[in-house]
Coordinates of C-alpha atoms and ligand atoms in Angstrom, one line a residue:
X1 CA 11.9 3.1 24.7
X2 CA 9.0 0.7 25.9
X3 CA 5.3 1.3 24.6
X4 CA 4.4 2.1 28.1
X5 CA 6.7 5.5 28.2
X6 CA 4.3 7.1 25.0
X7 CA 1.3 7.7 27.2
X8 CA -0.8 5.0 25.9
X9 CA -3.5 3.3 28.4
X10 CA -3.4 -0.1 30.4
X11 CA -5.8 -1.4 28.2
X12 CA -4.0 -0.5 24.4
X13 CA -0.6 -1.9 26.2
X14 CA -2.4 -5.0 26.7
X15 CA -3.1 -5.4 23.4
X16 CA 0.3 -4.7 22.7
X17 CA 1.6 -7.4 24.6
X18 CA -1.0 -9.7 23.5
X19 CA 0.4 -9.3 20.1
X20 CA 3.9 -9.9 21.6
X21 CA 4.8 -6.4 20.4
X22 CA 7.8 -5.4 22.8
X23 CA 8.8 -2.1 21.3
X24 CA 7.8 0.7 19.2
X25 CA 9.0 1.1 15.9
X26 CA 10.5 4.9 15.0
X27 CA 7.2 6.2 13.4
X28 CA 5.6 5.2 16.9
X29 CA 7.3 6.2 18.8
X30 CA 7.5 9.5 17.3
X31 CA 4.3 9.9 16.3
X32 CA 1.8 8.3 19.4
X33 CA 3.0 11.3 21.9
X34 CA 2.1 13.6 19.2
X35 CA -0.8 12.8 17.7
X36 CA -2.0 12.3 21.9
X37 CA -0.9 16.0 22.2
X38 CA -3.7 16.9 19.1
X39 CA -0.6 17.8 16.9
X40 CA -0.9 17.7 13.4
X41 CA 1.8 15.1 12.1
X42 CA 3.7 14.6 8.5
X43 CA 4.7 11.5 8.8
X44 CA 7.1 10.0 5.9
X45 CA 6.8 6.2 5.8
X46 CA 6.2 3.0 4.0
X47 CA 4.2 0.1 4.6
X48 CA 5.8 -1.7 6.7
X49 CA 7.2 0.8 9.2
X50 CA 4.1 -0.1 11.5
X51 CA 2.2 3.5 10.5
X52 CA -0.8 1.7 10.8
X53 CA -0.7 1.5 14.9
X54 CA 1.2 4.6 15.0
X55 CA -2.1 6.5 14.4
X56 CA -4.6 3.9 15.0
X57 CA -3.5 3.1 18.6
X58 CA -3.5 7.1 19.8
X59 CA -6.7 7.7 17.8
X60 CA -8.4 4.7 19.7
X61 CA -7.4 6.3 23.0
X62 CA -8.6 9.1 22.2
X63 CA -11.6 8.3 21.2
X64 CA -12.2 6.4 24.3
X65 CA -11.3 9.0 27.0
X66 CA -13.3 11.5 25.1
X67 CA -17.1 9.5 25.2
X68 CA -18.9 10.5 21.7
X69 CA -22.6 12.3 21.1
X70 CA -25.6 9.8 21.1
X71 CA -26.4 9.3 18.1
X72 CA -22.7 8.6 17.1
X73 CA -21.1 10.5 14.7
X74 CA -17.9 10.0 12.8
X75 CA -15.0 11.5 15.1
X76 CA -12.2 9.7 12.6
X77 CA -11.7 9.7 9.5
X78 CA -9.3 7.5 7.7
X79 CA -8.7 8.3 3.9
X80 CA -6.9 5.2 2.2
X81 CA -6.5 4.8 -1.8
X82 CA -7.3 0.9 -1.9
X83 CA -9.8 -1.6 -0.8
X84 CA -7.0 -3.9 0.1
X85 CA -5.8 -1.2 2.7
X86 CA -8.9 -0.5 3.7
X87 CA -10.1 -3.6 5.1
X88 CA -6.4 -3.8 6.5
X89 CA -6.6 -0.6 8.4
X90 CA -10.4 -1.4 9.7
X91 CA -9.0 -4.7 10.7
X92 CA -6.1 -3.3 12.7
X93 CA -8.5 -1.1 14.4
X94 CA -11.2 -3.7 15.6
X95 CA -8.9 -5.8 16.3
X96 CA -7.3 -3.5 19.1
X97 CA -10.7 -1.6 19.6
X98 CA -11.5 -5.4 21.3
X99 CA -8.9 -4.9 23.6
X100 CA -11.4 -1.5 24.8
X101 CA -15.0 -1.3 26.6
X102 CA -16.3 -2.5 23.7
X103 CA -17.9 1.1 22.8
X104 CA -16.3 1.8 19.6
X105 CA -17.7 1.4 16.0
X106 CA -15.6 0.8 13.2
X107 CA -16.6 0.9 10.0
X108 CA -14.8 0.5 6.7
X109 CA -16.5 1.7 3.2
X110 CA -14.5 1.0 -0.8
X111 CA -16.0 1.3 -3.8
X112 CA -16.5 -2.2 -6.2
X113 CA -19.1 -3.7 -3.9
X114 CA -22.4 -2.9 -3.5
X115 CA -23.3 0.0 -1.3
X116 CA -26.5 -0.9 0.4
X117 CA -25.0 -2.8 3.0
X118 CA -22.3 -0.2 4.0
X119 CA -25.4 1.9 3.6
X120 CA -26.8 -0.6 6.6
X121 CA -23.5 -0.3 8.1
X122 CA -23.6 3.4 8.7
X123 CA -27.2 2.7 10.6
X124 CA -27.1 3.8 14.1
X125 CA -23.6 6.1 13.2
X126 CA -20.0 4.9 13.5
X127 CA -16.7 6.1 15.7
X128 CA -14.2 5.9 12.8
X129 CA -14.7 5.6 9.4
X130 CA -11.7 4.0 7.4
X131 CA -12.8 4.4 3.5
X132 CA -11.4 5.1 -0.3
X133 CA -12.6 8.6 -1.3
X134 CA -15.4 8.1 -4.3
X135 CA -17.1 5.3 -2.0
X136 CA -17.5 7.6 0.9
X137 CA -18.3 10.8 -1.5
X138 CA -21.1 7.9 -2.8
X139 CA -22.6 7.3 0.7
X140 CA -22.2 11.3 1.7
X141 CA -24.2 11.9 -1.6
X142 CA -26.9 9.4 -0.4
X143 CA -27.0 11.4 3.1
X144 CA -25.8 7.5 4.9
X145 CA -23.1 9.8 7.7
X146 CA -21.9 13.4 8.1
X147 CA -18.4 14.6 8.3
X148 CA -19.2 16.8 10.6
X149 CA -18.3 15.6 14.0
X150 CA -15.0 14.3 12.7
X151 CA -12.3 15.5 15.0
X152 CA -9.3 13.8 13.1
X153 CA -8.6 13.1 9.6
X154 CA -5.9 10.5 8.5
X155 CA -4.6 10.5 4.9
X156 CA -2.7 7.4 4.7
X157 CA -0.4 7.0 1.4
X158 CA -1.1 10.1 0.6
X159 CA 1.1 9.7 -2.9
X160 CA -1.6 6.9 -3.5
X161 CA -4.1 8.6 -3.0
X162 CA -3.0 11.7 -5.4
X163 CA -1.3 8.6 -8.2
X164 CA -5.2 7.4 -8.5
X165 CA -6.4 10.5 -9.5
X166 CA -8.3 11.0 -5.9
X167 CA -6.8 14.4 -5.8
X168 CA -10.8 16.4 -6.8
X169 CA -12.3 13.6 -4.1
X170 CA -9.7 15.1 -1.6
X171 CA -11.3 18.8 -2.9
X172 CA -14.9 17.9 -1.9
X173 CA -14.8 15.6 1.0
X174 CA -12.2 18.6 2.8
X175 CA -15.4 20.9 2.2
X176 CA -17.3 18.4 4.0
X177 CA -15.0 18.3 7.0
X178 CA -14.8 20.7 10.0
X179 CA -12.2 23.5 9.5
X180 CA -11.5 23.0 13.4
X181 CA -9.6 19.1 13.0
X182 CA -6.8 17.5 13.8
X183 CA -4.8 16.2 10.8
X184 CA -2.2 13.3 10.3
X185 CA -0.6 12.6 6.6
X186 CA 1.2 10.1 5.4
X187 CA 3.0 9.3 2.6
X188 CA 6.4 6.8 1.5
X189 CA 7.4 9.4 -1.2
X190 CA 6.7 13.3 -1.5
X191 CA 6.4 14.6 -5.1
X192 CA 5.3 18.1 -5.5
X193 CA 1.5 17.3 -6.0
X194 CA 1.8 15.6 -2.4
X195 CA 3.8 18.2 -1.0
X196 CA 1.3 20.8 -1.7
X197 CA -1.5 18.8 -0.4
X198 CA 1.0 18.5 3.0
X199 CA 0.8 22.4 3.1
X200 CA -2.8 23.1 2.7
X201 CA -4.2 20.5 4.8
X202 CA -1.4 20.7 8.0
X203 CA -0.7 23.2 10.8
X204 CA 1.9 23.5 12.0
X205 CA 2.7 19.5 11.7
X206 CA 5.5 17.7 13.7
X207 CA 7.8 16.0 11.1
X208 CA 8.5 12.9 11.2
X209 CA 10.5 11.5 8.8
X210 CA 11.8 7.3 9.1
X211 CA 11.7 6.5 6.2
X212 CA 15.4 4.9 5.2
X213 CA 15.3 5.0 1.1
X214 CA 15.3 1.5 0.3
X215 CA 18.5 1.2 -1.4
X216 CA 19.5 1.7 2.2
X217 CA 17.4 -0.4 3.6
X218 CA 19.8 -3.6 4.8
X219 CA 17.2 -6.2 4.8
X220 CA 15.9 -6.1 0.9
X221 CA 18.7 -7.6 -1.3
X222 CA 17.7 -6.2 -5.0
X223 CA 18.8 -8.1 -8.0
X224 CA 18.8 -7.8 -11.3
X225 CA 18.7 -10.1 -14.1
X226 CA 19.7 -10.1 -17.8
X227 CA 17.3 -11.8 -19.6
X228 CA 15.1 -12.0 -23.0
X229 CA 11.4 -11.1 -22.7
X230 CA 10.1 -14.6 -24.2
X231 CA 12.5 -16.6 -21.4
X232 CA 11.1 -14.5 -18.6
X233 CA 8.5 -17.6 -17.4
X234 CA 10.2 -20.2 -17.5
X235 CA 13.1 -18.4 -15.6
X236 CA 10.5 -18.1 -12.9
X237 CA 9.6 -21.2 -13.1
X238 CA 13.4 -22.3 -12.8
X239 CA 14.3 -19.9 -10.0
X240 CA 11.3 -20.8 -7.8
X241 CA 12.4 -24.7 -8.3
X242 CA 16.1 -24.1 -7.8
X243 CA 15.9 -21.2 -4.8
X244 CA 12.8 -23.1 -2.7
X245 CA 11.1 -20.1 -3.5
X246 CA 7.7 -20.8 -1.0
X247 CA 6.0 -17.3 -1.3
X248 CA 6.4 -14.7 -4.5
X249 CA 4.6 -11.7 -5.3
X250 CA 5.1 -11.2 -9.1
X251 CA 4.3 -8.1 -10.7
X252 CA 3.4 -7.6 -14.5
X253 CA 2.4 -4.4 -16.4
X254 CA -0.8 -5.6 -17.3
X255 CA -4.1 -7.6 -15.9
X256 CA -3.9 -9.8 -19.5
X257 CA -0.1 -10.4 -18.5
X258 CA -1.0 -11.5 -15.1
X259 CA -3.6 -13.6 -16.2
X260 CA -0.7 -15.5 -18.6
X261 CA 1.7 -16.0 -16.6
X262 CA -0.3 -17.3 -13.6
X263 CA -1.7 -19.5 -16.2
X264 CA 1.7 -20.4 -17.5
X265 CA 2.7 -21.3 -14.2
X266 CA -0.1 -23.5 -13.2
X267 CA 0.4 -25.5 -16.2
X268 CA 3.8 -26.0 -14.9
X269 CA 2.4 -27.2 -12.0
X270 CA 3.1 -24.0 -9.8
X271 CA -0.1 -22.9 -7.1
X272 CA -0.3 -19.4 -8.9
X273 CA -3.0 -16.9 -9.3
X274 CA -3.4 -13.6 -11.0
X275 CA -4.4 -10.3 -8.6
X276 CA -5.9 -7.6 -10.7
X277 CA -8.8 -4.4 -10.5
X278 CA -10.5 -6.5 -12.8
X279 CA -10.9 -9.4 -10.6
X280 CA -14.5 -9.2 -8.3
X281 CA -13.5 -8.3 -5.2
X282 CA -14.7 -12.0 -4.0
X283 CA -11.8 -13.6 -5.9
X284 CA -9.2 -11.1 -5.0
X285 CA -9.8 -11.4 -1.1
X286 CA -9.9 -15.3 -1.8
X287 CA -6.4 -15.0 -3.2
X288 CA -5.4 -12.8 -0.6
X289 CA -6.3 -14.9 1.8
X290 CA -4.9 -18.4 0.2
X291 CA -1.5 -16.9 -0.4
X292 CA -1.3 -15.4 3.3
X293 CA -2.3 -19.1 3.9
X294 CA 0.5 -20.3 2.2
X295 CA -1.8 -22.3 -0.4
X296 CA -0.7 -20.2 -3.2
X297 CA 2.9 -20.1 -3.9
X298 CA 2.7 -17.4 -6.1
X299 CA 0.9 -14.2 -7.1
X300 CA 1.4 -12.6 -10.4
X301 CA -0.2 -9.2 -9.7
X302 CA -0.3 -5.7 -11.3
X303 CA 0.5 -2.7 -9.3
X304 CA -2.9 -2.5 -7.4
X305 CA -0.8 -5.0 -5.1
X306 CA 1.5 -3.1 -4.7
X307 CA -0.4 -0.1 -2.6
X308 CA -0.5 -1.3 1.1
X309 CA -0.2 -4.7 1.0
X310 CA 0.6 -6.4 4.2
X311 CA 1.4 -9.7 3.7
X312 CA 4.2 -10.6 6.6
X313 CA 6.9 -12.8 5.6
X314 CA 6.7 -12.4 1.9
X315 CA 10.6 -13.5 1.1
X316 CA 10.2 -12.7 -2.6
X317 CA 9.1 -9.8 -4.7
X318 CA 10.0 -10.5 -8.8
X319 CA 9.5 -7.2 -11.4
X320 CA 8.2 -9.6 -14.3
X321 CA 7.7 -6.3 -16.2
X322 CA 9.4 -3.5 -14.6
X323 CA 7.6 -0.5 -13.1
X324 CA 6.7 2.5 -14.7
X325 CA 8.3 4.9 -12.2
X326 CA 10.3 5.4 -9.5
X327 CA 7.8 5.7 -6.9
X328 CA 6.1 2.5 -8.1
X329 CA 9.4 1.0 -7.4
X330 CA 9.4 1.6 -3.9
X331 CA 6.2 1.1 -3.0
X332 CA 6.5 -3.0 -5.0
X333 CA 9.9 -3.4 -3.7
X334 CA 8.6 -2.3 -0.2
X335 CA 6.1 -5.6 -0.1
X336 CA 9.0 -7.8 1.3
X337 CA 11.5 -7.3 4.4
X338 CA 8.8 -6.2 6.3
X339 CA 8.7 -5.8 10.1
X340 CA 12.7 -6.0 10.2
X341 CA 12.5 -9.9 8.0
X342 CA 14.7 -10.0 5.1
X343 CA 13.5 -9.9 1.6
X344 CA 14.6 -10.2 -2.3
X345 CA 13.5 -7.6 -5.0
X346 CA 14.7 -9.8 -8.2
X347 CA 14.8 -7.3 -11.4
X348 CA 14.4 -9.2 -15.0
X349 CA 15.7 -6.7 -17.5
X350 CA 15.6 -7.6 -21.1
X351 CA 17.6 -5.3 -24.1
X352 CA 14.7 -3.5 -24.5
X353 CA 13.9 -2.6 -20.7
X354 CA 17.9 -2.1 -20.1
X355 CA 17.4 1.9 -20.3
X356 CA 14.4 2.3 -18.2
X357 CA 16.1 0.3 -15.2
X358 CA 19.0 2.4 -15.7
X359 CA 16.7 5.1 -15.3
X360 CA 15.2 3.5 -12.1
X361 CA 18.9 2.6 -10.5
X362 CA 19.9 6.3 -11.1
X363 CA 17.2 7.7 -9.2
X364 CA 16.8 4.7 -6.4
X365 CA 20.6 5.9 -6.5
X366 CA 21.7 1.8 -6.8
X367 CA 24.1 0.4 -9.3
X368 CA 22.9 -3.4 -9.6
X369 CA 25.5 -5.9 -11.5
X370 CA 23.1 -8.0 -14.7
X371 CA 23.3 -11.4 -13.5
X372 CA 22.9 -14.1 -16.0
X373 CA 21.1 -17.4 -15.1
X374 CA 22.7 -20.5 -16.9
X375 CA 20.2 -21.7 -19.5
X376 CA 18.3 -18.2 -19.6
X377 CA 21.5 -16.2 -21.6
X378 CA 20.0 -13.4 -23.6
X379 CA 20.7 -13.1 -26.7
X380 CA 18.4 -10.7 -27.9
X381 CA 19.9 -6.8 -29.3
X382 CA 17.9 -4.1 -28.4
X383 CA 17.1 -3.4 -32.1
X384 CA 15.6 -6.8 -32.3
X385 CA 13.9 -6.5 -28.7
X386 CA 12.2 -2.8 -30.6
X387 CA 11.5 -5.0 -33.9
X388 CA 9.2 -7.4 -31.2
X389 CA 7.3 -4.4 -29.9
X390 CA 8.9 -4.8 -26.7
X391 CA 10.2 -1.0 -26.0
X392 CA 7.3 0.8 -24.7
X393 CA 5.4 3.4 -26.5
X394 CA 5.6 7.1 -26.1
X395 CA 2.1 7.9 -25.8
X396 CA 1.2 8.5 -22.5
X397 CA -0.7 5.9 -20.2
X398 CA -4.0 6.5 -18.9
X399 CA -2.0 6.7 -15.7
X400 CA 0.5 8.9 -16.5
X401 CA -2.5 11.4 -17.3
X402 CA -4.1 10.3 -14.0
X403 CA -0.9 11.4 -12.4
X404 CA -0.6 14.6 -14.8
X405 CA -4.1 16.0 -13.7
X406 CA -3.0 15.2 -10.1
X407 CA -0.2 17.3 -10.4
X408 CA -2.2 20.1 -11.6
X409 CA -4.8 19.8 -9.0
X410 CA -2.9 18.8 -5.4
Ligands
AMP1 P1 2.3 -1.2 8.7 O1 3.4 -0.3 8.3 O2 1.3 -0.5 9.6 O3 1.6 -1.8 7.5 O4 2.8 -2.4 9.6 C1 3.7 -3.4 9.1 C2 3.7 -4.7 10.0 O5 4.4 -4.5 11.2 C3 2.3 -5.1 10.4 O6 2.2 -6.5 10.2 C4 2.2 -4.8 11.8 O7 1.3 -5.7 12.5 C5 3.6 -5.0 12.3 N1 4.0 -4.1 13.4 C6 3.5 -2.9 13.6 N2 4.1 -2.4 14.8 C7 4.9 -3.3 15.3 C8 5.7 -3.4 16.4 N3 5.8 -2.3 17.3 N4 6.5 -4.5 16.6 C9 6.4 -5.5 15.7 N5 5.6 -5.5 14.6 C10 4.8 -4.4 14.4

């Protein structure tokens, strides 16, 4: 089914074709006719199943058949739980809002940079507002737009969005918002906290549902490997040598971790750079852009990556330390074999993280053979691996309660 059967204008399906984009992918071309018919829509999708356009491009045409108020108000609304997919969505917007008369403002708002000049931004009104929760609770707080006027409101990630805690923003801003609204949601994975939020915000939504689970997915080969925590660098080191590995996102469990390894690696002679929330937001758009660039080789990043990344062609995805849960999983996994490209998820699993992955494989429902890497045998027991401190505490994280008080409060 072309783009051209989903009721989008001459001018979006130029900008289609100026991207060399020939056909939709299943969330568009479920979702476009919808959302175009003011249905509310439950979409469940990753990153990488082209979402992004799947509301942005009916949400543009429908703000441009349907000329705003002077002064502008906000008629979208795009809820996202990161920076990083903030400035993603806001990009994907301008960049097709081009391709229109011109008359549309976009705006994007986080938090982590100073406020005045989205304060500045907001000057004059905006058409859609793509922004993380507390920042645009900040700037609502400092009377900078309404929410009045806003006719849509997108929650994209929604599982994100509740995962951070953003579940009381969700409260206050949907007090802010017209009851009378159209409303599109989002999410790769539906836990009950998401799924309640799905009922109380939707009407009647048309389901859409494309996501393949990714053990399914036939383009991410996952991989795990046996090996002792204290080998785990240089087994990078030896697998990016001996594979050609030219792009890898590396994820660790913590910002002190990622700032080792990368350092580790660099030593070794490896372009590598750390990506954590600690990081100014400066640095961490720098090393956005220089591994997109290809002038990084490799990223050793905690899971703030992992939430709505884009990064096409990324071949490689390593769990350094593995993730926490399931749904963490998914969403770091999900980082390569995008767009239909093939990707590797590589595992290292030492003695004392053998029962957690067991865990993860028994819920991703995947039964992954411990490969050993000549040179890198482990040797260590689990008691020993225990002995080192290496099996994780039982106290709860500061986000496991994050994700407790979310449950509580969808
Ligand atoms: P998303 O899931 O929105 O993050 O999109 C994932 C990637 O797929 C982005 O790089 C998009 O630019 C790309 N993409 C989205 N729609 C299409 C399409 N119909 N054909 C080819 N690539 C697409």
């Amino acid at each position: 089914m072309p783009f051209s059967s989903l009721g989008l204008s001459p001018a979006l399906l130029r900008a289609l074709s100026a991207r060399a984009y020939t056909l939709p992918t299943p969330i568009q071309a479920a979702a476009i006719p919808a959302v175009l018919q003011d249905r509310d829509v439950l979409g469940s999708a990753q990153t990488g199943s082209g979402k992004t356009l799947a509301f942005a491009l009916p949400l543009l045409q429908q703000l441009t058949q349907a000329p705003g108020e002077r002064p502008r108000r906000a008629r979208a609304l795009v809820l996202v739980p990161t920076r990083e997919l903030a400035a993603q969505v806001g990009d994907e917007f301008r960049s097709l809002a081009q391709h229109l008369d011109g008359s549309l403002k976009v705006t994007v708002v986080f938090g982590g940079v100073s406020i005045n000049p989205q304060m500045m931004g907001l000057r004059g009104g905006t058409d859609i507002v793509v922004a993380t929760p507390g920042r645009l609770l900040d700037l609502l707080d400092h009377n900078a737009l309404s929410l009045a006027g806003v006719q849509t409101l997108v929650l994209d990630e929604a599982d994100r969005l509740l995962d951070l805690g953003f579940a009381e923003e969700l409260q206050r801003l949907r007090a802010l918002l017209p009851a009378k609204r159209q409303n599109l949601f989002f999410s790769a994975t539906f836990p009950p906290a998401v799924q309640a939020l799905a009922q109380t915000l939707l009407q009647d939504p048309v389901r859409i549902d494309v996501l393949p689970a990714p053990q399914t997915q036939p383009d991410i080969v996952q991989r795990a490997i046996a090996v002792d925590a204290a080998q785990r660098t240089q087994l990078l080191r030896h697998l990016i040598g001996q594979q050609h590995w030219s792009r890898v996102l590396v994820f660790v469990a913590t910002k002190h971790a990622a700032e080792i390894v990368a350092d580790k690696l660099r030593k070794a002679d490896i372009d590598a750079e750390p990506f954590h929330g600690e990081l100014s937001q400066g640095k961490r758009t720098q090393v956005l852009a220089d591994f997109k660039a290809s002038r990084l080789t490799v990223v050793v990043a905690t899971d703030v990556a992992a939430r709505g990344l884009d990064i096409a062609q990324l071949p490689v995805v390593v769990n350094y330390d593995l993730p926490r849960s399931t749904s963490d999983y998914t969403h770091r996994i999900g980082r390569t074999g995008r767009a239909g490209e093939s990707g590797l998820a590589v595992n290292f699993v030492s003695a004392a993280t053998e029962a957690h992955f067991r865990l993860i494989e028994k819920r991703q429902g995947l039964q992954l053979p411990r490969e050993i890497v000549a040179g890198f045998e482990p040797v260590q027991t689990v008691s020993e691996a225990a002995s080192t401190g290496g099996v994780k505490g039982k106290r709860p994280s500061k986000k496991d309660k994050l994700r407790a008080a979310a449950a509580r409060n969808p």
